[in-house]
Amino acid sequence: METPGSNSVFGLAALEHIDALYGYAMTLTRDKTEAEDLVQETYLRAVRAANHPAPEGNLKAWLFVVMRNAWFNIARHKHHGLQLFQFEADEPTGGIANDASSNPHVVYLRKLERQQIHEAIDKLPDAYREIVVLRDLEGFSYHEIATVLNCPAGTVMSRLGRARGKLREALSQRQKVHRLYG
Amino acid sequence: MRNCDDIRERLALYLDNELQGDERAAVEAHTQSCQSCASFVEKERAFLNAIRSSGPLHVAPPSLQTKVGAIVNGPKTAASASWRQWILPVAAGLLVLLLPVVVWRVVRQPTRPENGAPSAFALMAAESHLRHTRGHLPLEVESSNPQHISEWFTNKVGFNVKLPSYQESSGQEILYTLEGARLVGFQNDYAAYVSYHMKDRLISLVITSELLARPSGGEEIASRGLRFHYNAIDGLKVITWSDRGLTYALVSDLEERGQQSCIVCHQGTKDQDFIEPLKPH
């Protein structure tokens, strides 16, 4: 008998988001093995629930909701003690220099910049890293993020502002160090 | 008119495409008349573009893709398990019977690998096209002027962006229009993403250095000294070619197969030498 998940249209559409889901799983777990387990658990749950309507027809956002719920369950069983809601008030705003340059090493600098951005995102507190990944790397709208995080859209806006402030500050510090020793 | 503090409070909403209608227009009107806020917007935009263009943090390993593929394709039943017991011997028998036919076909057409796997560059171009059509890859510059777009890429990518100008230089009728551009990540570097519109269809052009990507795979056709590779990826047509140090990938959802999809954009040309090799024989 064919299960809902064996529907090839659903399967192909869901598989399209595997890289995004693995990236989000790495954001939540910070561990490759746990991230792989979480991705598989997410797809298992999605296959079982595939006949349920996705929120506003957005399959990707729905898969992210499934993953986040699965992670909460797994973490609860393992007594991880999630740290998903860290807030810091009034983050300072930094700035990054306009990186347009006529330097012949511009390609090298771009690679360096990308590496620095990834490292800076990785070092953000969990809640901030999560919201930057959802908005700036995965392109979700505020409304979709609010659905995934199960919080008001206003919280999305304020947390995103603080997360970007921290990221801006971290990148600004790295640029200063790079100028001193580069 | 709103003051600067009011505008800057709403800047994140504006840059995240969360403002619509009058609210969006108010921010744009203010930044056109306020140099300080315009500069602030550009710095914020550059910061966000740097983050968004930095590419994915992680990519799912192939072993995970295999496992998940098995999950979404449904559980294997007892019937399918017994099916596996006899399918291998049957397949081996068929292979022995069909091998001479396969070898004969390969020998007969040694220079036309029609079904090679798409290149990583073609796959990236198709992915970028899909993300843009879904609104997840907004343009960083909007202009219908090819010169403006080329200049925008100066110092952003490690090569000079030369947009194809066949439509303009050949005198053919105007069938498609330039929409805008942005940066996309490829091979730990930036590639140029350019968007066109043809009626209500979106066409994407992705450009990188020939040093980073060479066209390969798919159906290969030579025309005017160039070699075009045609791939079908996720229902999209992807055409890749190299010219003067750059490699291009053109992505569309045209239904036409292979080189016939070229005729859709070049149907207005009077240049029979260009169009004839593309027609079906």
GROMACS .gro file of N, CA and C in nm, chain B residues 218-277:
model
  180
  400GLY      N    1   2.535   1.683  -2.087
  400GLY     CA    2   2.417   1.714  -2.166
  400GLY      C    3   2.437   1.697  -2.316
  401GLU      N    4   2.349   1.758  -2.391
  401GLU     CA    5   2.352   1.751  -2.536
  401GLU      C    6   2.440   1.865  -2.588
  402GLU      N    7   2.537   1.834  -2.673
  402GLU     CA    8   2.633   1.936  -2.717
  402GLU      C    9   2.608   1.975  -2.861
  403ILE      N   10   2.604   2.107  -2.885
  403ILE     CA   11   2.580   2.159  -3.020
  403ILE      C   12   2.680   2.270  -3.048
  404ALA      N   13   2.739   2.270  -3.167
  404ALA     CA   14   2.832   2.377  -3.206
  404ALA      C   15   2.759   2.478  -3.293
  405SER      N   16   2.782   2.607  -3.265
  405SER     CA   17   2.723   2.711  -3.349
  405SER      C   18   2.811   2.835  -3.342
  406ARG      N   19   2.845   2.888  -3.458
  406ARG     CA   20   2.926   3.009  -3.465
  406ARG      C   21   3.056   2.998  -3.384
  407GLY      N   22   3.120   2.884  -3.387
  407GLY     CA   23   3.247   2.868  -3.316
  407GLY      C   24   3.234   2.844  -3.167
  408LEU      N   25   3.111   2.842  -3.114
  408LEU     CA   26   3.090   2.816  -2.972
  408LEU      C   27   3.029   2.677  -2.955
  409ARG      N   28   3.056   2.616  -2.840
  409ARG     CA   29   2.996   2.484  -2.812
  409ARG      C   30   2.899   2.500  -2.696
  410PHE      N   31   2.772   2.472  -2.723
  410PHE     CA   32   2.666   2.487  -2.624
  410PHE      C   33   2.631   2.349  -2.566
  411HIS      N   34   2.610   2.344  -2.435
  411HIS     CA   35   2.569   2.219  -2.368
  411HIS      C   36   2.428   2.239  -2.312
  412TYR      N   37   2.339   2.148  -2.347
  412TYR     CA   38   2.199   2.160  -2.306
  412TYR      C   39   2.166   2.054  -2.201
  413ASN      N   40   2.114   2.099  -2.087
  413ASN     CA   41   2.073   2.006  -1.980
  413ASN      C   42   1.930   2.036  -1.938
  414ALA      N   43   1.859   1.933  -1.898
  414ALA     CA   44   1.728   1.951  -1.833
  414ALA      C   45   1.749   1.922  -1.684
  415ILE      N   46   1.726   2.023  -1.599
  415ILE     CA   47   1.748   2.007  -1.454
  415ILE      C   48   1.622   2.053  -1.382
  416ASP      N   49   1.558   1.963  -1.307
  416ASP     CA   50   1.437   1.996  -1.231
  416ASP      C   51   1.332   2.065  -1.317
  417GLY      N   52   1.316   2.018  -1.440
  417GLY     CA   53   1.214   2.077  -1.527
  417GLY      C   54   1.259   2.206  -1.594
  418LEU      N   55   1.382   2.248  -1.571
  418LEU     CA   56   1.434   2.370  -1.633
  418LEU      C   57   1.529   2.336  -1.747
  419LYS      N   58   1.540   2.428  -1.843
  419LYS     CA   59   1.639   2.411  -1.949
  419LYS      C   60   1.761   2.494  -1.912
  420VAL      N   61   1.878   2.431  -1.909
  420VAL     CA   62   2.002   2.502  -1.875
  420VAL      C   63   2.099   2.488  -1.991
  421ILE      N   64   2.142   2.600  -2.046
  421ILE     CA   65   2.237   2.601  -2.157
  421ILE      C   66   2.366   2.664  -2.105
  422THR      N   67   2.478   2.593  -2.118
  422THR     CA   68   2.606   2.649  -2.074
  422THR      C   69   2.702   2.658  -2.192
  423TRP      N   70   2.783   2.761  -2.193
  423TRP     CA   71   2.886   2.777  -2.296
  423TRP      C   72   2.996   2.869  -2.244
  424SER      N   73   3.111   2.862  -2.309
  424SER     CA   74   3.223   2.951  -2.275
  424SER      C   75   3.254   3.042  -2.393
  425ASP      N   76   3.292   3.163  -2.362
  425ASP     CA   77   3.326   3.258  -2.466
  425ASP      C   78   3.421   3.363  -2.408
  426ARG      N   79   3.536   3.377  -2.468
  426ARG     CA   80   3.635   3.478  -2.430
  426ARG      C   81   3.662   3.481  -2.278
  427GLY      N   82   3.692   3.366  -2.223
  427GLY     CA   83   3.736   3.359  -2.084
  427GLY      C   84   3.626   3.351  -1.981
  428LEU      N   85   3.501   3.362  -2.024
  428LEU     CA   86   3.389   3.353  -1.930
  428LEU      C   87   3.304   3.230  -1.962
  429THR      N   88   3.241   3.175  -1.860
  429THR     CA   89   3.146   3.065  -1.881
  429THR      C   90   3.007   3.113  -1.839
  430TYR      N   91   2.910   3.087  -1.926
  430TYR     CA   92   2.773   3.134  -1.906
  430TYR      C   93   2.679   3.015  -1.885
  431ALA      N   94   2.576   3.036  -1.805
  431ALA     CA   95   2.466   2.938  -1.793
  431ALA      C   96   2.335   3.014  -1.806
  432LEU      N   97   2.254   2.975  -1.903
  432LEU     CA   98   2.126   3.040  -1.927
  432LEU      C   99   2.015   2.944  -1.882
  433VAL      N  100   1.928   2.988  -1.793
  433VAL     CA  101   1.826   2.900  -1.735
  433VAL      C  102   1.687   2.954  -1.765
  434SER      N  103   1.599   2.866  -1.807
  434SER     CA  104   1.460   2.907  -1.833
  434SER      C  105   1.368   2.788  -1.812
  435ASP      N  106   1.238   2.815  -1.815
  435ASP     CA  107   1.143   2.704  -1.804
  435ASP      C  108   1.076   2.678  -1.939
  436LEU      N  109   1.145   2.712  -2.046
  436LEU     CA  110   1.090   2.690  -2.180
  436LEU      C  111   1.065   2.541  -2.203
  437GLU      N  112   0.957   2.511  -2.272
  437GLU     CA  113   0.924   2.369  -2.295
  437GLU      C  114   1.008   2.308  -2.407
  438GLU      N  115   1.060   2.393  -2.496
  438GLU     CA  116   1.130   2.342  -2.612
  438GLU      C  117   1.251   2.259  -2.571
  439ARG      N  118   1.277   2.154  -2.648
  439ARG     CA  119   1.386   2.064  -2.613
  439ARG      C  120   1.519   2.115  -2.670
  440GLY      N  121   1.626   2.099  -2.592
  440GLY     CA  122   1.761   2.124  -2.636
  440GLY      C  123   1.777   2.255  -2.710
  441GLN      N  124   1.845   2.249  -2.827
  441GLN     CA  125   1.880   2.371  -2.896
  441GLN      C  126   1.760   2.445  -2.951
  442GLN      N  127   1.645   2.376  -2.960
  442GLN     CA  128   1.525   2.445  -3.010
  442GLN      C  129   1.483   2.557  -2.915
  443SER      N  130   1.521   2.546  -2.785
  443SER     CA  131   1.486   2.652  -2.691
  443SER      C  132   1.559   2.781  -2.726
  444CYS      N  133   1.672   2.773  -2.796
  444CYS     CA  134   1.743   2.894  -2.839
  444CYS      C  135   1.657   2.976  -2.934
  445ILE      N  136   1.582   2.903  -3.018
  445ILE     CA  137   1.503   2.971  -3.120
  445ILE      C  138   1.399   3.063  -3.057
  446VAL      N  139   1.355   3.029  -2.935
  446VAL     CA  140   1.252   3.111  -2.870
  446VAL      C  141   1.301   3.254  -2.851
  447CYS      N  142   1.427   3.268  -2.806
  447CYS     CA  143   1.482   3.402  -2.784
  447CYS      C  144   1.537   3.464  -2.912
  448HIS      N  145   1.578   3.379  -3.007
  448HIS     CA  146   1.643   3.432  -3.127
  448HIS      C  147   1.552   3.425  -3.249
  449GLN      N  148   1.422   3.403  -3.227
  449GLN     CA  149   1.332   3.385  -3.341
  449GLN      C  150   1.319   3.513  -3.424
  450GLY      N  151   1.352   3.627  -3.363
  450GLY     CA  152   1.338   3.754  -3.436
  450GLY      C  153   1.458   3.785  -3.524
  451THR      N  154   1.560   3.697  -3.523
  451THR     CA  155   1.680   3.729  -3.599
  451THR      C  156   1.660   3.705  -3.749
  452LYS      N  157   1.730   3.786  -3.827
  452LYS     CA  158   1.728   3.766  -3.973
  452LYS      C  159   1.853   3.689  -4.015
  453ASP      N  160   1.936   3.653  -3.916
  453ASP     CA  161   2.064   3.589  -3.941
  453ASP      C  162   2.043   3.438  -3.956
  454GLN      N  163   2.028   3.392  -4.081
  454GLN     CA  164   1.998   3.251  -4.105
  454GLN      C  165   2.115   3.160  -4.067
  455ASP      N  166   2.240   3.213  -4.079
  455ASP     CA  167   2.356   3.132  -4.041
  455ASP      C  168   2.351   3.097  -3.892
  456PHE      N  169   2.292   3.188  -3.814
  456PHE     CA  170   2.284   3.164  -3.670
  456PHE      C  171   2.170   3.069  -3.638
  457ILE      N  172   2.057   3.090  -3.701
  457ILE     CA  173   1.936   3.019  -3.661
  457ILE      C  174   1.926   2.878  -3.722
  458GLU      N  175   1.984   2.858  -3.844
  458GLU     CA  176   1.966   2.730  -3.912
  458GLU      C  177   2.020   2.610  -3.833
  459PRO      N  178   2.143   2.621  -3.776
  459PRO     CA  179   2.193   2.503  -3.703
  459PRO      C  180   2.109   2.467  -3.582
   0.00000   0.00000   0.00000
